[in-house]
Structures are given as C-alpha cells and as structure tokens.
PDB file of C-alpha atoms in Angstrom:
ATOM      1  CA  UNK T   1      23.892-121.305 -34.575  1.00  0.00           C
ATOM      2  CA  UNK T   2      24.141-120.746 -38.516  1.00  0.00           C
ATOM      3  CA  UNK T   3      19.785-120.187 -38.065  1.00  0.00           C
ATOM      4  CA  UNK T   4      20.540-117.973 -35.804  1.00  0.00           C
ATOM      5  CA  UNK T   5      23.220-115.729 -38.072  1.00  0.00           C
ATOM      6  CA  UNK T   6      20.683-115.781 -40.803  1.00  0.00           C
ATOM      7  CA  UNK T   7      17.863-114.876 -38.526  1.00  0.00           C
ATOM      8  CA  UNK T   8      19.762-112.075 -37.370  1.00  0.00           C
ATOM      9  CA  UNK T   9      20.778-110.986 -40.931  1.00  0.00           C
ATOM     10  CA  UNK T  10      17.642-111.181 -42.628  1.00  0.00           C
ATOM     11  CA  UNK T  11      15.802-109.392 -39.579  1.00  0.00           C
ATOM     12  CA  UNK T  12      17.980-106.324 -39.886  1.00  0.00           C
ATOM     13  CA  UNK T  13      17.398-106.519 -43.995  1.00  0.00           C
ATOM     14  CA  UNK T  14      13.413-106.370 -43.355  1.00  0.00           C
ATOM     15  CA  UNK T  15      13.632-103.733 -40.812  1.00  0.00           C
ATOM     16  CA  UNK T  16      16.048-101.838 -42.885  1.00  0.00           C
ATOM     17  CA  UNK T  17      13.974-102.239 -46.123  1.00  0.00           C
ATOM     18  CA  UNK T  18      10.678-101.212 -44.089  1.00  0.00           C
ATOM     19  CA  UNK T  19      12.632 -98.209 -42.642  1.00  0.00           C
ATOM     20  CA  UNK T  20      13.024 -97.301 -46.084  1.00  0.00           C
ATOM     21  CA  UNK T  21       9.465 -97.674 -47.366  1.00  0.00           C
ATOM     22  CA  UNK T  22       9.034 -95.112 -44.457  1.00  0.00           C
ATOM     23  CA  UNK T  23      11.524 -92.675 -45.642  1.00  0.00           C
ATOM     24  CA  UNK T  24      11.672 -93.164 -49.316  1.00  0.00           C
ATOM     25  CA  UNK T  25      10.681 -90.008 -51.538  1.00  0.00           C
ATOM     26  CA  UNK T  26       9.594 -91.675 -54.444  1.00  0.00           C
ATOM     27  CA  UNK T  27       6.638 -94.303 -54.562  1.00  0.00           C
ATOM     28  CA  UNK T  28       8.797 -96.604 -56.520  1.00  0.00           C
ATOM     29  CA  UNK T  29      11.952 -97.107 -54.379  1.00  0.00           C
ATOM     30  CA  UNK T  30       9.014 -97.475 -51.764  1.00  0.00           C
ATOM     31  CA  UNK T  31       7.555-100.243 -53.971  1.00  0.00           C
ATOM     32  CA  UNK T  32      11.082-101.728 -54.398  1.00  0.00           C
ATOM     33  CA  UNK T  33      11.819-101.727 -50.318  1.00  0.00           C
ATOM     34  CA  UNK T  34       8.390-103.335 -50.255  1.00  0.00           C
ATOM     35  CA  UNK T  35      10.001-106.018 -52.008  1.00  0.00           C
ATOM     36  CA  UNK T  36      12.901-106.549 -50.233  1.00  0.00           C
ATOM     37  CA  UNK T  37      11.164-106.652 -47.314  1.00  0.00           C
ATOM     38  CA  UNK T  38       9.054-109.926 -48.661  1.00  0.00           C
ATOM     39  CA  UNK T  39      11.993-111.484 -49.823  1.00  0.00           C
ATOM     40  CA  UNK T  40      13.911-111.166 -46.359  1.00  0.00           C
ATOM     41  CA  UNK T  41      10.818-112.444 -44.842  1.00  0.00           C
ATOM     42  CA  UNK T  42      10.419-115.413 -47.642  1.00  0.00           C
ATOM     43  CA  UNK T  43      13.750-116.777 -46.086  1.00  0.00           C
ATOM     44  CA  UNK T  44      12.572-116.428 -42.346  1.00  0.00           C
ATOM     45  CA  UNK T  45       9.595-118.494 -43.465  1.00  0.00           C
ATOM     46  CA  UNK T  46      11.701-120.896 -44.837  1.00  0.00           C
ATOM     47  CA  UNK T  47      14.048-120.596 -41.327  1.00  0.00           C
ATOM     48  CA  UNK T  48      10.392-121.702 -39.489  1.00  0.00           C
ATOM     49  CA  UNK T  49       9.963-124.121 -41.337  1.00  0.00           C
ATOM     50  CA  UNK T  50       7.254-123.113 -44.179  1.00  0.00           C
ATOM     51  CA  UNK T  51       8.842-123.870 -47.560  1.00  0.00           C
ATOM     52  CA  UNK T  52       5.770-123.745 -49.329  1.00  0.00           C
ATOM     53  CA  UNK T  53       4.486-120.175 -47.805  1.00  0.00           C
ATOM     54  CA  UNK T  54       7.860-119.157 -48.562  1.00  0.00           C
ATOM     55  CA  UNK T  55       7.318-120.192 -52.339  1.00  0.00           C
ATOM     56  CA  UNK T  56       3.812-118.394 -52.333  1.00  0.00           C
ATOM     57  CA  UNK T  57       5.056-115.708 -50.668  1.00  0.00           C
ATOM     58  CA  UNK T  58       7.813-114.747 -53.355  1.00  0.00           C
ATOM     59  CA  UNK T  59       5.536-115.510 -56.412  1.00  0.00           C
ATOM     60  CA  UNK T  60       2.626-113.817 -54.922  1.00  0.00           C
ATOM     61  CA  UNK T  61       3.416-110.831 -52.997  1.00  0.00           C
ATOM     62  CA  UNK T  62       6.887-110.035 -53.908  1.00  0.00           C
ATOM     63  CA  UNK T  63       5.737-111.321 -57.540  1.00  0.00           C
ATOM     64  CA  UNK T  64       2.091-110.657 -58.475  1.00  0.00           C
ATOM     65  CA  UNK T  65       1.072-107.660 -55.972  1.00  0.00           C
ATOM     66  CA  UNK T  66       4.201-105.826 -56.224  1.00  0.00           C
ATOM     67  CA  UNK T  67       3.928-105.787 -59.707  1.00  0.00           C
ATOM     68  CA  UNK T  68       0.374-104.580 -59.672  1.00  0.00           C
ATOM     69  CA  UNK T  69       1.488-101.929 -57.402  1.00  0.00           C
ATOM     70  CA  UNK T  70       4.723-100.675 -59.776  1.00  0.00           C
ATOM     71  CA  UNK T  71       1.660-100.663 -62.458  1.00  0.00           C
ATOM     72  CA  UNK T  72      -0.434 -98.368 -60.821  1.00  0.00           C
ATOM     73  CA  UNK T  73       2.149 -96.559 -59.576  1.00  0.00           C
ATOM     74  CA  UNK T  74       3.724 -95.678 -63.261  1.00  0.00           C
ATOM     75  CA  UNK T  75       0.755 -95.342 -64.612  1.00  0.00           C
ATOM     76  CA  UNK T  76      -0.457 -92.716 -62.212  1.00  0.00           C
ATOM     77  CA  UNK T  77       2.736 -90.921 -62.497  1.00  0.00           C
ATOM     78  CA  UNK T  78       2.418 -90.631 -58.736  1.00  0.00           C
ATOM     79  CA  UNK T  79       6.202 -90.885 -58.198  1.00  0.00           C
ATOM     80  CA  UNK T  80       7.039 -88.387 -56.357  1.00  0.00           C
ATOM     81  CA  UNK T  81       4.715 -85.944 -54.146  1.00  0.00           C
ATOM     82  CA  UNK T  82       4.496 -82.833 -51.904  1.00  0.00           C
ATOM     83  CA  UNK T  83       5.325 -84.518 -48.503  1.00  0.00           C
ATOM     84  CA  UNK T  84       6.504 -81.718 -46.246  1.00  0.00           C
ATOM     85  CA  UNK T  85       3.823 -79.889 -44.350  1.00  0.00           C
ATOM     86  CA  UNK T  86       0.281 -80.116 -45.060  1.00  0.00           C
ATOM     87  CA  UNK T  87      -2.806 -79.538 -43.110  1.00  0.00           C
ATOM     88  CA  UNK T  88      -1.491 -82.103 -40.196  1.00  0.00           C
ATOM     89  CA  UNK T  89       2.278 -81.629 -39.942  1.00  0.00           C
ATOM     90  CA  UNK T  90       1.766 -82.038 -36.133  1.00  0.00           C
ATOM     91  CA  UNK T  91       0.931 -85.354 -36.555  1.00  0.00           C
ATOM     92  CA  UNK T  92       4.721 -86.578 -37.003  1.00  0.00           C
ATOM     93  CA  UNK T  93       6.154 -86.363 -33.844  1.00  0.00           C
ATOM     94  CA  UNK T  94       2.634 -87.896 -32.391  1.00  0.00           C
ATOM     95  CA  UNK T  95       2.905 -90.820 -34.486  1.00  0.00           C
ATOM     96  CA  UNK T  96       6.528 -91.212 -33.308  1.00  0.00           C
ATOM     97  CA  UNK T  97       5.437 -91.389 -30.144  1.00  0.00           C
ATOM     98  CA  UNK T  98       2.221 -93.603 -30.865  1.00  0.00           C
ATOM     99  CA  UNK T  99       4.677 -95.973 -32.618  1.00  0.00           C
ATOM    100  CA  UNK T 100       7.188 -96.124 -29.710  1.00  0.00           C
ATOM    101  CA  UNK T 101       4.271 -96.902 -27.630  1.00  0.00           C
ATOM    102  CA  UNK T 102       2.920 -99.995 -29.732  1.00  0.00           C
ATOM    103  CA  UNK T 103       6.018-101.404 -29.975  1.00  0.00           C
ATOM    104  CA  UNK T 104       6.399-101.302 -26.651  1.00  0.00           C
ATOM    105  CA  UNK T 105       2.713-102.642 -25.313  1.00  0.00           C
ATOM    106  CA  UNK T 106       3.249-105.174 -28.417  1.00  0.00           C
ATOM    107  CA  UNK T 107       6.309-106.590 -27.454  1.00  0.00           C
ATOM    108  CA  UNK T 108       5.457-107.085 -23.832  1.00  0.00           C
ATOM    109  CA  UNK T 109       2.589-109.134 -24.567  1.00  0.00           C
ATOM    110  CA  UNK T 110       3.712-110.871 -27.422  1.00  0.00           C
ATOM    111  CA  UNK T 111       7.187-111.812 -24.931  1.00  0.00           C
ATOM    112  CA  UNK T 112       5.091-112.860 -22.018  1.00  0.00           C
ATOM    113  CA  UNK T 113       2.894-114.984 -24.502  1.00  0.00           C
ATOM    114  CA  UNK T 114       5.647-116.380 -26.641  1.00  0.00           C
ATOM    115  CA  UNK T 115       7.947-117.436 -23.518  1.00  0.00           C
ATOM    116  CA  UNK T 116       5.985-119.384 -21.808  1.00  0.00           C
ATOM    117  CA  UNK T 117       5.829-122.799 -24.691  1.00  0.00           C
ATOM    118  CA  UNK T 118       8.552-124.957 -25.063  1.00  0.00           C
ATOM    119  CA  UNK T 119       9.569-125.287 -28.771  1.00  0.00           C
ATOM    120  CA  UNK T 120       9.238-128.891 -30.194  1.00  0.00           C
ATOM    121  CA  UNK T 121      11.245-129.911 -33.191  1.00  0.00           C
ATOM    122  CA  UNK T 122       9.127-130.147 -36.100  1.00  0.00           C
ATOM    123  CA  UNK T 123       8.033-133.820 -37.004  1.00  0.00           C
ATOM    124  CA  UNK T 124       9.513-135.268 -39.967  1.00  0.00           C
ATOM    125  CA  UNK T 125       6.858-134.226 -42.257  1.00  0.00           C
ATOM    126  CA  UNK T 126       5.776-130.825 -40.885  1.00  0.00           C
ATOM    127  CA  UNK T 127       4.099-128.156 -43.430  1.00  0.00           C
ATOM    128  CA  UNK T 128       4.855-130.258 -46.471  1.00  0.00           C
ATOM    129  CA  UNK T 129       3.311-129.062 -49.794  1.00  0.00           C
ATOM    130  CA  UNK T 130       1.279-132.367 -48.442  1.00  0.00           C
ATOM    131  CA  UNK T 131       0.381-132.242 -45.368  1.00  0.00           C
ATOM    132  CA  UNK T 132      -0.744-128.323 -46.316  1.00  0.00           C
ATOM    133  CA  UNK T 133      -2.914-129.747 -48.845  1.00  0.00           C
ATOM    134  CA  UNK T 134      -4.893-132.315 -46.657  1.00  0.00           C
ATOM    135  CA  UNK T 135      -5.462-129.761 -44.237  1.00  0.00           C
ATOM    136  CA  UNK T 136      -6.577-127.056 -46.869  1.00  0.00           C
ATOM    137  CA  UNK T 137      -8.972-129.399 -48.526  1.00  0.00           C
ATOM    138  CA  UNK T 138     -10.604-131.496 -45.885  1.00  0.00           C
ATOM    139  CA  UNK T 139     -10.555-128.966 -42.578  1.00  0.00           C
ATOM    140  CA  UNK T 140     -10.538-125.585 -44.317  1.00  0.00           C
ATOM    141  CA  UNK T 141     -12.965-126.571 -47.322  1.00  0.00           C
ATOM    142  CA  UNK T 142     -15.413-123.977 -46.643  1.00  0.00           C
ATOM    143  CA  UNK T 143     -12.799-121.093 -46.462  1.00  0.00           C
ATOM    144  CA  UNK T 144     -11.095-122.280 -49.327  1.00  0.00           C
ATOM    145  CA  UNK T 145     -14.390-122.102 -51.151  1.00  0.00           C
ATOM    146  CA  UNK T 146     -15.134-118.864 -49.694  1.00  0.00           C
ATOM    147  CA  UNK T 147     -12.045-117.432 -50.401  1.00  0.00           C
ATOM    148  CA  UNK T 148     -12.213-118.482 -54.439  1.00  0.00           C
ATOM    149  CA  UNK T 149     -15.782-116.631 -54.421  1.00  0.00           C
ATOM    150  CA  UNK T 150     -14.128-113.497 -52.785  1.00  0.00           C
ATOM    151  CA  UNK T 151     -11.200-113.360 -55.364  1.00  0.00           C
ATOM    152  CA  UNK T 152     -14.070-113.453 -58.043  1.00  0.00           C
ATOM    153  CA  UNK T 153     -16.042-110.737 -56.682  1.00  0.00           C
ATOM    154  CA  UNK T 154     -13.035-108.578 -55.731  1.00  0.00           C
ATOM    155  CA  UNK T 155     -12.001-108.944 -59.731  1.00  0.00           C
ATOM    156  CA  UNK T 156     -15.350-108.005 -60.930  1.00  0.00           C
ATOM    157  CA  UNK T 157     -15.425-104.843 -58.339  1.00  0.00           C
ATOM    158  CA  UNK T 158     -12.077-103.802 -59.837  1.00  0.00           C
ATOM    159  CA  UNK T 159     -13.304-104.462 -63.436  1.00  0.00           C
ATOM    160  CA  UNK T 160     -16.550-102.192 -62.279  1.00  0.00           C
ATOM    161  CA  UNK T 161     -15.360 -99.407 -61.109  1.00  0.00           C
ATOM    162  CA  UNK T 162     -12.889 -99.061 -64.081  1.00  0.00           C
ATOM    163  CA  UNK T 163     -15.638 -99.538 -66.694  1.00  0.00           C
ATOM    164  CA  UNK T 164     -18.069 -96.952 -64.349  1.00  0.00           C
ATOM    165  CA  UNK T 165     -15.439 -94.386 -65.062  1.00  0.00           C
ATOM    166  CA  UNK T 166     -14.723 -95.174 -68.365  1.00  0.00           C
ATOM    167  CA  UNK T 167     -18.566 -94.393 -69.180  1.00  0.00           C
ATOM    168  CA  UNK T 168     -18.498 -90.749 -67.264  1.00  0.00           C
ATOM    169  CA  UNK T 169     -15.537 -89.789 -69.311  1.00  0.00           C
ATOM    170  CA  UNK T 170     -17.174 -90.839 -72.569  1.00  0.00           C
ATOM    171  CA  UNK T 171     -19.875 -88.708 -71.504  1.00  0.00           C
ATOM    172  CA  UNK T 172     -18.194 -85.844 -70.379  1.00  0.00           C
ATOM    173  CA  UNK T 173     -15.831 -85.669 -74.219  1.00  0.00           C
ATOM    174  CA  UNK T 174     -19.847 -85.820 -75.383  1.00  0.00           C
ATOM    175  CA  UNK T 175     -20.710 -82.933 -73.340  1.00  0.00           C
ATOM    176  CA  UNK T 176     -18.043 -80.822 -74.244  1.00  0.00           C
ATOM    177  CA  UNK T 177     -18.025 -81.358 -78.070  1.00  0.00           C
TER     178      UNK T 177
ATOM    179  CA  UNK P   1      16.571-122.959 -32.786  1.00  0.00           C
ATOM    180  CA  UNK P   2      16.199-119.365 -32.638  1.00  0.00           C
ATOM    181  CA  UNK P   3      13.144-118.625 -30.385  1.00  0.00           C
ATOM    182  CA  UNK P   4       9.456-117.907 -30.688  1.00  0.00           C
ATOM    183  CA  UNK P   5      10.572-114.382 -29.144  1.00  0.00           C
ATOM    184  CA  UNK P   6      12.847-113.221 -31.289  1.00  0.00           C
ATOM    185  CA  UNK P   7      10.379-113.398 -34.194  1.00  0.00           C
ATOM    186  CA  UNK P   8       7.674-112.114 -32.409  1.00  0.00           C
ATOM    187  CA  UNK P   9       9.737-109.033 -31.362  1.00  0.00           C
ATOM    188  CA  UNK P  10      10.728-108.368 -35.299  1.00  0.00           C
ATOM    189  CA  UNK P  11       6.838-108.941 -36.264  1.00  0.00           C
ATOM    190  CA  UNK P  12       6.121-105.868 -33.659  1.00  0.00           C
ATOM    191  CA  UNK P  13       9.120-103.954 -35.026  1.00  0.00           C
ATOM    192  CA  UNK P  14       7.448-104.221 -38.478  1.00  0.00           C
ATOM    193  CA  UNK P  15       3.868-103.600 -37.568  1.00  0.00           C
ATOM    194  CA  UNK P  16       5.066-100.821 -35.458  1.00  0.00           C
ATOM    195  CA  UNK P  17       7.102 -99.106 -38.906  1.00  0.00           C
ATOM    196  CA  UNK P  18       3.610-100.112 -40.873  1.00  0.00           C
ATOM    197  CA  UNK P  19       1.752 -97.846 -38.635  1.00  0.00           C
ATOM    198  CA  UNK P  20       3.905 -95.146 -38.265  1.00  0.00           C
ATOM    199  CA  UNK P  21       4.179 -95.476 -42.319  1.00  0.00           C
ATOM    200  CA  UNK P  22      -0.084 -94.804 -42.607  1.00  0.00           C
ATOM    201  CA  UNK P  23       0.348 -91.969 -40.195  1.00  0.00           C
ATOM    202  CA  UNK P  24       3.316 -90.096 -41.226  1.00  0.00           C
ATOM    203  CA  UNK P  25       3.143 -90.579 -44.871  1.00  0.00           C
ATOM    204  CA  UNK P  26       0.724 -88.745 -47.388  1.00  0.00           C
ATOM    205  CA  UNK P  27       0.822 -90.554 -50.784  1.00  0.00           C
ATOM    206  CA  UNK P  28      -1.751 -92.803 -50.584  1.00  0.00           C
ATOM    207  CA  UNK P  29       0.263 -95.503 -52.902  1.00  0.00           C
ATOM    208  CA  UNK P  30       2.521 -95.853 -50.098  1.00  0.00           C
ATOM    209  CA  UNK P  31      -0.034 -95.799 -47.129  1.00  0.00           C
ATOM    210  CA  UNK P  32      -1.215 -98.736 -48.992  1.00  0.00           C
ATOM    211  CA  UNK P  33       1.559-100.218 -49.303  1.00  0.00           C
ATOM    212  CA  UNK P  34       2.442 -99.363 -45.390  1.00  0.00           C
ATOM    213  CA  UNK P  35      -1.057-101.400 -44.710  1.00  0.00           C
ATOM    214  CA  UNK P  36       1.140-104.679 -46.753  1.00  0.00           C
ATOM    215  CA  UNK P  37       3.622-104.619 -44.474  1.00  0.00           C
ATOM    216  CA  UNK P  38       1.705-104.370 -41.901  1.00  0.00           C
ATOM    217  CA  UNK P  39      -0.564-107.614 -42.765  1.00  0.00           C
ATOM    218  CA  UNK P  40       3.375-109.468 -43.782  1.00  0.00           C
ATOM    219  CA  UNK P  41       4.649-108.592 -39.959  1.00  0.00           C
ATOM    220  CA  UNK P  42       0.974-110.258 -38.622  1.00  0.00           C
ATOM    221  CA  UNK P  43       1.817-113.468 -41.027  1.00  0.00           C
ATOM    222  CA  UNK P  44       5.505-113.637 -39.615  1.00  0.00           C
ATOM    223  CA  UNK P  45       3.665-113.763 -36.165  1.00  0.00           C
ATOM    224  CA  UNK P  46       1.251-116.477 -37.638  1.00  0.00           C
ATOM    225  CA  UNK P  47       4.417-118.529 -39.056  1.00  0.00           C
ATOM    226  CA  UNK P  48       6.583-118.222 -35.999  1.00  0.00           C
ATOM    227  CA  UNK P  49       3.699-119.348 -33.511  1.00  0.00           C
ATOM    228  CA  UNK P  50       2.842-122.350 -36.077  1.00  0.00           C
ATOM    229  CA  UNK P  51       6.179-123.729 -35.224  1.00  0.00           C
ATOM    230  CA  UNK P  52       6.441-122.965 -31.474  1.00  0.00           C
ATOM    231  CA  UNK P  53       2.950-125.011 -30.657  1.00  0.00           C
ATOM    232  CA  UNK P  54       3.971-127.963 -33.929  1.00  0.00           C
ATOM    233  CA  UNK P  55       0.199-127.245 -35.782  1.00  0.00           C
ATOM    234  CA  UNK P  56       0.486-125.948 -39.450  1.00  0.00           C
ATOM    235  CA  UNK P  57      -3.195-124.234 -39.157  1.00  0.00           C
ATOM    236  CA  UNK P  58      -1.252-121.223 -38.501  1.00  0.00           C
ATOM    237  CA  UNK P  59       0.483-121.665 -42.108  1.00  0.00           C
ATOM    238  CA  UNK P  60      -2.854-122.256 -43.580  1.00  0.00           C
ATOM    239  CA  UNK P  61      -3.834-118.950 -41.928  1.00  0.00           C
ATOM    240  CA  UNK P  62      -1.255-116.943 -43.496  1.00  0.00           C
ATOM    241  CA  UNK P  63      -2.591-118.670 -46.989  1.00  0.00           C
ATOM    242  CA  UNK P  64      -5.521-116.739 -46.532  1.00  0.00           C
ATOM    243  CA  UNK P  65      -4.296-113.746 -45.401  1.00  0.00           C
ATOM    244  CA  UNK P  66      -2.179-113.201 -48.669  1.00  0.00           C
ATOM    245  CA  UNK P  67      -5.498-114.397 -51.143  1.00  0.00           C
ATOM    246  CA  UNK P  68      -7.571-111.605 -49.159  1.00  0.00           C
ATOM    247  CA  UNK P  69      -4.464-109.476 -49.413  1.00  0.00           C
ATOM    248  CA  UNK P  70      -4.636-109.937 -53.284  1.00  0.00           C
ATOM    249  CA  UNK P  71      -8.164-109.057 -53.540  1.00  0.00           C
ATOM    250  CA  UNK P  72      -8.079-106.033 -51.452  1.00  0.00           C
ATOM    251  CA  UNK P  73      -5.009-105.061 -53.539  1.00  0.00           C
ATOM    252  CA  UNK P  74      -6.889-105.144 -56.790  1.00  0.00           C
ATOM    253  CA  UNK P  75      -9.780-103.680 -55.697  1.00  0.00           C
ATOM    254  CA  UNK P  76      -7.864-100.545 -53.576  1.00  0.00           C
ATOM    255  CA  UNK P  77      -5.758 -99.898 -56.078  1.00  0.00           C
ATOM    256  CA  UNK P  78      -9.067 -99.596 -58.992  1.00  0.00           C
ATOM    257  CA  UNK P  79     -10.371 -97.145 -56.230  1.00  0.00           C
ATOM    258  CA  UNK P  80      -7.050 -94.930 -56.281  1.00  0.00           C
ATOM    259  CA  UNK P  81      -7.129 -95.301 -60.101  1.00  0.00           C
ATOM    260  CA  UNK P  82     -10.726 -93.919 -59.906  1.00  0.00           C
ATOM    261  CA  UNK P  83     -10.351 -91.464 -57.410  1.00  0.00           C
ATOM    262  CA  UNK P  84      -6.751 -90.211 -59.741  1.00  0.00           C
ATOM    263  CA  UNK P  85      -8.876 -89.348 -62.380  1.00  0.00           C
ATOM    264  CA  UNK P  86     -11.413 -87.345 -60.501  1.00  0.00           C
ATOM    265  CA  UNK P  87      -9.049 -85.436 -58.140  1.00  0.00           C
ATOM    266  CA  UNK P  88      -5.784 -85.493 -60.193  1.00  0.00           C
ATOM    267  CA  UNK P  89      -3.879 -86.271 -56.757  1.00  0.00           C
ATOM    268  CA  UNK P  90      -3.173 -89.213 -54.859  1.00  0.00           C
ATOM    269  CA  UNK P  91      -2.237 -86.960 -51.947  1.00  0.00           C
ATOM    270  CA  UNK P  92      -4.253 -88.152 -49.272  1.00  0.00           C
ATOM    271  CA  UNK P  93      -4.929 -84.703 -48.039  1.00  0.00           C
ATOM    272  CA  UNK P  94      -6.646 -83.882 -51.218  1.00  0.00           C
ATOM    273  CA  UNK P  95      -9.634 -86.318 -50.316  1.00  0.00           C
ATOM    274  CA  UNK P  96     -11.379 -84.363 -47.797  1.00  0.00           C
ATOM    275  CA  UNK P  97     -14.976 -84.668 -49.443  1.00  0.00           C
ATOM    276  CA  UNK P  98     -16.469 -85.983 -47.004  1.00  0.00           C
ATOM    277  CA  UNK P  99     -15.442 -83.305 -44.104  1.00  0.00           C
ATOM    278  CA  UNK P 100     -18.382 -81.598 -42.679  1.00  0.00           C
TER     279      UNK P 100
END
C-alpha cells in the first residue's frame, strides 16, 4: 500500500518535471526539470527493486550528464531562444496529435503485454550489487568490453572535433591579421 | 506490489512528452535533452519488466543504455559546441545546410 503511495507520488513528480522540460523557456530550468525527472525515477528504481541502478542512475545521469549539459549550456549562452513561430509553426498542433496517438498505440500494447505475467516476489538476493556483477562479468563480458572501447572512442571524437575547430579559428585570426 | 502496468503506462507517458519535446521544441540543447528522457522512460520499461519476469538481464540492460547514453552525450554536445561557433545559433532552424 505505502509502494503504492510513493509510486503514485513520484509518477506525478516525473511527469510533472518532464511537462516542464516541455514548456520551460530557458534551457536551464529545462536542464534542472531534467533532473528532477531522474531523481523521481531513481526512487521508482529503487521501488522495483534496483538499488544499484538507482545509485548509478543519480551519480551518472542526474550527476555526471546533467552537469555536462548545464556546462554547455552556460557556456553557449544558449539560455533563452526565439521559440514562437519559425519556418514550421504548423507542426505544434500535429505533434500534439502524433503524441496523443503514441501514447495511445503504446499503452495498448505495452497493457496487453504487461498483463498477461504474474508478478513473483523477488528472491532474497535479487539485483544485488552481487549478483549484478556475476552477471556483468561472466554473461555480458563481451558488451562490457565493447562498451569500455566505445566510451574511449566517443571521448577521443569529442576531444577531435574540439581541437579541429580550434585549428580553423587559429587560422582564420591568421588570415585576418 | 504495484503492477507491471502501472509502470509501463508512466514509461509511455514519458516517451510520449520526449517526443512531443523533439518536435515542438527548437533549441537544440533541449531537443537533446528531450532525446534523455526519452532513453530514461525506455530504462523504466527495462526495470519494471526485470521484476515482473524475476531476471536482472533487464537491469544489466539499462547499465548499458546509460554508458552509451554518456558517450553520445559527450560527443552531441562537442557537435553543438562546434556547430555554435560556426552558426552562432543553436536554433535548430538555423541548420538548414543541407536543404536542397
């Protein structure tokens, strides 16, 4: 029952902080929604039991990537923007629509899928730091591997294309002097 | 126990904002961002089906989702730097290059 009142109140605080990255004006309350929304969800993890995603969750997303987005975001001084109008104003209502018709097709096969299992209670020692470790390291090896080669490549892109426009600038002060 | 549905049904409520979020808005910071949300409503899914069939290779799922997440993050966000400094916008309507 008490799961159930904290489902219910942590649901309406990701909906309501997502509704707000929607509407927000200004990149950084969007940012800062962003994060509320990923700490609302951190507890429903933790409500599934997933204490560990709900750990990486917070120090990674609402933590690391957040911050990296605030960073760009003030650095950029891309607060706040020309919203109204544009080229394709007529695409609002559309994407209304469009949404209200994913939610629906989503829901009904999600509900059809999701009703038909019986839930078990979790064993004793389900999605321990422990038991997530054995499986990480002796079924999902490979991934794992694969994974710590992607973060490596994706830093040295980022590093790149920095550096590449570093170099044009340099050469355009050159130019100009 | 709160049921499987009930997740579910917020995951779709989220993905469904997410979208709507890409197509409405035109700062591309926040399009990005829109594109988070929608990969955290997909994890929810992940999470809340891991418990309803008792197998935690649905959690280990979600642990990949969020390292890819990272990466994409860092490199996205070095392409909107880039792009910034070119184009002095990050108004997504100012990147139209590539329009025949």
């Amino acid at each position: 029952m008490s799961l159930m009142v904290l489902f219910v109140l942590m649901g309406a605080l990701a909906l309501a902080a997502a509704l707000g990255l929607l509407f927000a004006r200004n990149a950084v309350y969007a940012a800062l929604f962003l994060v509320l929304n990923m700490l609302a969800l951190a507890v429903l993890y933790l409500t599934l039991g997933a204490p560990f995603l709900a750990m990486v969750q917070i120090t990674v997303y609402a933590g690391a990537v957040m911050v990296l987005f605030l960073f760009v975001v003030m650095l950029l001084g891309a607060e706040t923007l020309r919203e109204e109008g544009g080229p394709i104003a007529w695409q609002r209502p559309l994407a209304a629509i469009l949404g209200g018709v994913l939610v629906g097709t989503l829901s009904y096969i999600l509900f059809v899928e999701a009703t038909t299992g019986k839930i078990l209670p979790p064993p004793e020692d389900y999605a321990t730091p422990y038991a997530l470790s054995v499986k990480l390291f002796q079924d999902y090896l490979l991934p794992f591997e694969v994974a710590s080669v992607l973060l490596l490549v994706a830093m040295l892109g980022a590093l790149v294309l920095v550096q590449i426009e570093r170099k044009r600038r340099r050469n355009d002060d050159q130019t100009s002097d | 126990m709160v049921p499987t549905s009930f997740y579910i049904f917020l995951a779709a409520l989220l993905f469904t904002i997410g979208a709507v979020a890409v197509l409405v808005r035109r700062n591309t910071l926040i399009i990005y961002m829109a594109v988070e949300l929608m990969l955290n409503s997909a994890n929810l899914a992940f999470v809340a089906f891991a418990r309803q069939f008792g197998d935690i290779s649905g959690q280990l799922f979600v642990f990949f989702v969020i390292t890819i997440a990272a990466a994409e993050v860092a490199v996205g966000l070095a392409l909107i730097v880039t792009i910034f400094h070119t184009k002095h916008s990050v108004d997504i309507d100012a990147m139209h290059e590539l329009k025949g």
